[in-house]
GROMACS .gro file of C-alpha atoms in nm:
model
  248
    1MET     CA    1   0.000   0.000   0.000
    2ASP     CA    2   0.109   0.360  -0.066
    3PHE     CA    3   0.130   0.564   0.254
    4SER     CA    4   0.310   0.863   0.103
    5ASP     CA    5   0.016   1.096   0.170
    6PHE     CA    6   0.000   1.005   0.540
    7GLU     CA    7   0.068   1.282   0.787
    8VAL     CA    8   0.361   1.231   1.023
    9ILE     CA    9   0.274   1.309   1.385
   10ASP     CA   10   0.541   1.339   1.652
   11PRO     CA   11   0.362   1.283   1.986
   12ILE     CA   12   0.648   1.438   2.186
   13ALA     CA   13   0.649   1.751   1.972
   14GLU     CA   14   0.271   1.773   1.989
   15PHE     CA   15   0.219   1.697   2.355
   16GLY     CA   16   0.561   1.727   2.522
   17HIS     CA   17   0.698   2.022   2.719
   18GLU     CA   18   1.000   2.247   2.729
   19SER     CA   19   1.249   2.173   3.004
   20SER     CA   20   1.348   2.433   3.260
   21ASP     CA   21   1.649   2.493   3.488
   22ASP     CA   22   1.452   2.403   3.799
   23GLU     CA   23   1.318   2.076   3.655
   24ASP     CA   24   1.437   1.881   3.960
   25ALA     CA   25   1.315   2.133   4.216
   26GLN     CA   26   1.047   2.017   4.458
   27PRO     CA   27   0.745   2.253   4.472
   28PRO     CA   28   0.647   2.412   4.802
   29TYR     CA   29   0.323   2.256   4.923
   30ALA     CA   30   0.081   2.402   5.171
   31ASN     CA   31   0.020   2.213   5.494
   32LEU     CA   32  -0.305   2.048   5.393
   33GLN     CA   33  -0.555   1.973   5.669
   34GLY     CA   34  -0.716   1.651   5.548
   35GLY     CA   35  -0.799   1.600   5.181
   36HIS     CA   36  -0.557   1.431   4.942
   37PRO     CA   37  -0.181   1.425   5.010
   38PRO     CA   38   0.026   1.646   4.779
   39TRP     CA   39   0.200   1.481   4.486
   40GLN     CA   40   0.575   1.473   4.548
   41GLY     CA   41   0.664   1.559   4.189
   42HIS     CA   42   0.650   1.870   3.975
   43ALA     CA   43   0.336   2.070   4.051
   44GLY     CA   44   0.359   2.272   3.731
   45LYS     CA   45   0.357   1.952   3.526
   46LEU     CA   46   0.039   1.802   3.670
   47VAL     CA   47  -0.256   1.792   3.429
   48GLY     CA   48  -0.615   1.707   3.513
   49VAL     CA   49  -0.828   1.546   3.242
   50VAL     CA   50  -1.201   1.475   3.241
   51ASP     CA   51  -1.332   1.242   2.971
   52MET     CA   52  -1.711   1.278   2.950
   53GLY     CA   53  -1.803   0.958   2.769
   54SER     CA   54  -2.143   0.825   2.676
   55ASP     CA   55  -2.237   0.530   2.894
   56ALA     CA   56  -2.179   0.426   3.254
   57ILE     CA   57  -2.191   0.050   3.202
   58THR     CA   58  -2.080  -0.050   2.853
   59SER     CA   59  -1.839   0.244   2.827
   60ASN     CA   60  -1.666   0.436   3.105
   61GLY     CA   61  -1.908   0.707   3.215
   62ILE     CA   62  -1.719   1.018   3.321
   63ARG     CA   63  -1.352   0.950   3.389
   64LEU     CA   64  -1.138   1.193   3.586
   65SER     CA   65  -0.762   1.168   3.628
   66ILE     CA   66  -0.453   1.367   3.721
   67SER     CA   67  -0.130   1.277   3.539
   68ASP     CA   68   0.233   1.384   3.578
   69LEU     CA   69   0.394   1.520   3.259
   70SER     CA   70   0.737   1.575   3.418
   71SER     CA   71   0.918   1.325   3.196
   72PRO     CA   72   0.928   1.430   2.828
   73LEU     CA   73   1.020   1.075   2.718
   74ALA     CA   74   0.779   0.860   2.920
   75ARG     CA   75   0.559   0.636   2.705
   76MET     CA   76   0.317   0.579   2.991
   77LEU     CA   77   0.244   0.891   3.196
   78PRO     CA   78   0.224   0.835   3.575
   79THR     CA   79  -0.134   0.871   3.699
   80VAL     CA   80  -0.145   1.019   4.049
   81TYR     CA   81  -0.525   1.017   4.084
   82GLN     CA   82  -0.816   0.860   3.897
   83TYR     CA   83  -1.189   0.828   3.950
   84ARG     CA   84  -1.491   0.717   3.746
   85ALA     CA   85  -1.842   0.854   3.791
   86SER     CA   86  -2.116   0.616   3.675
   87ILE     CA   87  -2.322   0.874   3.488
   88SER     CA   88  -2.471   0.770   3.154
   89LEU     CA   89  -2.505   1.074   2.931
   90TYR     CA   90  -2.636   0.849   2.653
   91ASP     CA   91  -2.912   0.664   2.840
   92SER     CA   92  -3.033   0.984   3.007
   93GLN     CA   93  -3.123   1.126   2.665
   94TYR     CA   94  -3.390   0.867   2.587
   95ASP     CA   95  -3.738   0.850   2.738
   96PRO     CA   96  -3.775   0.508   2.907
   97GLU     CA   97  -4.144   0.494   2.808
   98THR     CA   98  -4.130   0.592   2.440
   99GLY     CA   99  -3.762   0.554   2.353
  100ASP     CA  100  -3.766   0.901   2.197
  101GLN     CA  101  -3.465   1.128   2.236
  102ILE     CA  102  -3.505   1.399   2.500
  103PRO     CA  103  -3.277   1.675   2.633
  104ILE     CA  104  -3.030   1.581   2.906
  105PRO     CA  105  -3.243   1.608   3.226
  106ASP     CA  106  -3.169   1.876   3.484
  107ASP     CA  107  -3.087   1.622   3.756
  108VAL     CA  108  -2.823   1.460   3.534
  109ILE     CA  109  -2.673   1.802   3.457
  110GLU     CA  110  -2.661   1.871   3.832
  111SER     CA  111  -2.485   1.538   3.893
  112VAL     CA  112  -2.223   1.617   3.628
  113VAL     CA  113  -2.167   1.965   3.772
  114SER     CA  114  -2.128   1.815   4.120
  115VAL     CA  115  -1.867   1.563   4.002
  116LEU     CA  116  -1.670   1.831   3.816
  117SER     CA  117  -1.682   2.069   4.114
  118ARG     CA  118  -1.545   1.793   4.338
  119PHE     CA  119  -1.267   1.725   4.086
  120VAL     CA  120  -1.164   2.092   4.089
  121VAL     CA  121  -1.121   2.070   4.468
  122ILE     CA  122  -0.917   1.749   4.434
  123CYS     CA  123  -0.692   1.919   4.178
  124GLU     CA  124  -0.637   2.200   4.427
  125ASP     CA  125  -0.533   1.941   4.688
  126PHE     CA  126  -0.273   1.806   4.446
  127GLN     CA  127  -0.155   2.158   4.355
  128CYS     CA  128  -0.274   2.103   3.996
  129LYS     CA  129  -0.343   2.445   3.849
  130LYS     CA  130  -0.695   2.512   3.726
  131GLU     CA  131  -0.565   2.621   3.386
  132ASN     CA  132  -0.419   2.269   3.356
  133ILE     CA  133  -0.761   2.105   3.389
  134HIS     CA  134  -0.907   1.992   3.056
  135VAL     CA  135  -1.263   1.865   3.012
  136ILE     CA  136  -1.325   1.664   2.694
  137ALA     CA  137  -1.668   1.563   2.563
  138THR     CA  138  -1.755   1.323   2.282
  139GLU     CA  139  -2.055   1.175   2.096
  140ALA     CA  140  -2.319   1.185   2.371
  141THR     CA  141  -2.263   1.557   2.424
  142ARG     CA  142  -2.229   1.629   2.052
  143ALA     CA  143  -2.567   1.466   1.981
  144ALA     CA  144  -2.756   1.606   2.282
  145LEU     CA  145  -3.062   1.818   2.201
  146ASN     CA  146  -2.957   2.067   2.468
  147SER     CA  147  -2.582   2.039   2.413
  148LYS     CA  148  -2.522   2.417   2.424
  149GLN     CA  149  -2.725   2.458   2.744
  150PHE     CA  150  -2.542   2.161   2.901
  151LEU     CA  151  -2.199   2.308   2.827
  152ALA     CA  152  -2.312   2.654   2.942
  153ALA     CA  153  -2.432   2.512   3.276
  154ILE     CA  154  -2.094   2.349   3.337
  155LYS     CA  155  -1.913   2.673   3.255
  156ASP     CA  156  -2.144   2.877   3.479
  157LYS     CA  157  -2.122   2.645   3.782
  158THR     CA  158  -1.758   2.530   3.765
  159ASP     CA  159  -1.584   2.786   3.541
  160LEU     CA  160  -1.456   2.492   3.334
  161THR     CA  161  -1.473   2.510   2.955
  162VAL     CA  162  -1.569   2.182   2.790
  163GLU     CA  163  -1.385   2.099   2.469
  164LEU     CA  164  -1.623   1.924   2.231
  165LEU     CA  165  -1.402   1.699   2.021
  166PRO     CA  166  -1.479   1.668   1.648
  167LYS     CA  167  -1.539   1.307   1.544
  168GLU     CA  168  -1.220   1.287   1.337
  169GLU     CA  169  -1.002   1.425   1.616
  170GLU     CA  170  -1.155   1.188   1.872
  171GLY     CA  171  -1.040   0.891   1.668
  172GLN     CA  172  -0.692   1.032   1.618
  173ILE     CA  173  -0.640   1.088   1.991
  174GLY     CA  174  -0.757   0.735   2.067
  175ALA     CA  175  -0.520   0.594   1.804
  176LEU     CA  176  -0.225   0.787   1.951
  177GLY     CA  177  -0.308   0.646   2.293
  178ILE     CA  178  -0.303   0.291   2.156
  179ALA     CA  179   0.021   0.355   1.965
  180SER     CA  180   0.193   0.459   2.289
  181GLY     CA  181   0.158   0.103   2.416
  182PHE     CA  182   0.343  -0.057   2.122
  183SER     CA  183   0.691  -0.010   1.978
  184ASP     CA  184   0.572  -0.070   1.621
  185MET     CA  185   0.230  -0.124   1.473
  186GLU     CA  186   0.049  -0.105   1.140
  187GLY     CA  187  -0.320  -0.143   1.068
  188LEU     CA  188  -0.667  -0.036   1.168
  189VAL     CA  189  -0.735   0.098   1.516
  190MET     CA  190  -1.095   0.077   1.638
  191ASP     CA  191  -1.212   0.272   1.941
  192LEU     CA  192  -1.549   0.138   2.057
  193GLY     CA  193  -1.720   0.394   2.279
  194GLY     CA  194  -2.070   0.418   2.418
  195GLY     CA  195  -2.224   0.642   2.153
  196SER     CA  196  -1.992   0.594   1.855
  197THR     CA  197  -1.703   0.393   1.712
  198GLN     CA  198  -1.395   0.550   1.552
  199ILE     CA  199  -1.176   0.370   1.298
  200THR     CA  200  -0.827   0.498   1.213
  201TRP     CA  201  -0.562   0.356   0.981
  202MET     CA  202  -0.216   0.421   1.122
  203LEU     CA  203   0.153   0.332   1.105
  204SER     CA  204   0.377   0.360   1.410
  205SER     CA  205   0.750   0.295   1.383
  206GLY     CA  206   1.068   0.441   1.529
  207GLY     CA  207   0.885   0.686   1.750
  208GLN     CA  208   0.690   0.837   1.460
  209VAL     CA  209   0.317   0.793   1.409
  210ARG     CA  210   0.161   0.824   1.065
  211MET     CA  211  -0.207   0.843   0.989
  212SER     CA  212  -0.426   0.966   0.707
  213PRO     CA  213  -0.461   1.348   0.688
  214LYS     CA  214  -0.835   1.287   0.651
  215GLY     CA  215  -0.841   1.177   1.013
  216SER     CA  216  -1.063   0.902   1.149
  217PHE     CA  217  -1.400   0.773   1.036
  218SER     CA  218  -1.674   0.779   1.298
  219PHE     CA  219  -1.976   0.546   1.306
  220PRO     CA  220  -2.275   0.643   1.526
  221TYR     CA  221  -2.283   0.289   1.664
  222GLY     CA  222  -2.120   0.261   2.004
  223ALA     CA  223  -2.190  -0.011   2.260
  224ALA     CA  224  -2.472   0.183   2.427
  225ALA     CA  225  -2.627   0.287   2.095
  226LEU     CA  226  -2.630  -0.070   1.961
  227THR     CA  227  -2.765  -0.204   2.291
  228LYS     CA  228  -3.055   0.039   2.270
  229LYS     CA  229  -3.132  -0.065   1.912
  230LEU     CA  230  -3.141  -0.431   2.016
  231HIS     CA  231  -3.369  -0.352   2.309
  232ASP     CA  232  -3.601  -0.159   2.078
  233LEU     CA  233  -3.623  -0.456   1.841
  234ARG     CA  234  -3.683  -0.696   2.129
  235ASP     CA  235  -3.963  -0.476   2.262
  236GLY     CA  236  -4.163  -0.514   1.942
  237LYS     CA  237  -4.074  -0.234   1.704
  238LYS     CA  238  -4.224  -0.257   1.356
  239LYS     CA  239  -4.068  -0.492   1.102
  240ASP     CA  240  -3.971  -0.209   0.868
  241GLU     CA  241  -3.788  -0.037   1.155
  242ALA     CA  242  -3.606  -0.362   1.234
  243ASP     CA  243  -3.503  -0.405   0.870
  244ALA     CA  244  -3.381  -0.044   0.858
  245ALA     CA  245  -3.174  -0.096   1.174
  246VAL     CA  246  -3.010  -0.409   1.029
  247LYS     CA  247  -2.931  -0.235   0.698
  248ALA     CA  248  -2.781   0.064   0.883
   0.00000   0.00000   0.00000
């Protein structure tokens, strides 16, 4: 196959950091009364990430973590804190009686805001700066009928800005994460989420990652989405609807 048009991506150049003279200096920590113990690393290199996925059971709900980016050459970044909130943004958007799509309910929005607010406090305990907290949302938030209102509520209550990943970029980031676990790889990478599935063709060799400049292809068929379709068919949907679901 001809891969000459593939874009070369250097993960270190894209996501690494510039070194400084005080790289080995230990940060001064406040004497915390309770809460989480301070991370004995480089406070300025701690990054908090929130992955707002689609489904709490078949996917990963809302995942929150704090990682240490001190080492510019580490393939696997040390995780100093992680937590998963079992909140299904996908299931909450469908009426249990009719199966029709509805806006994300207010109580679910309040639960998400509560989890994010708690995470901000935890980041403060670890001396992770608020500007180093990144909140990422994917298919369930993209497809929500009240997506703009949902994101606005999070911003208003927590002062956190949610980054809504485009479908193509979501697949690329997932592929880079998989590539970091292998020295060399070539082929298709499939990221099965709750609301969608991303497929990316990539080459990884000698520390360089190549993938198509067109990005990834996203299918609106994640684990939660397919489970719902099967439940709908089991519950007696019309034959033409069943045939349409199979053809899709």
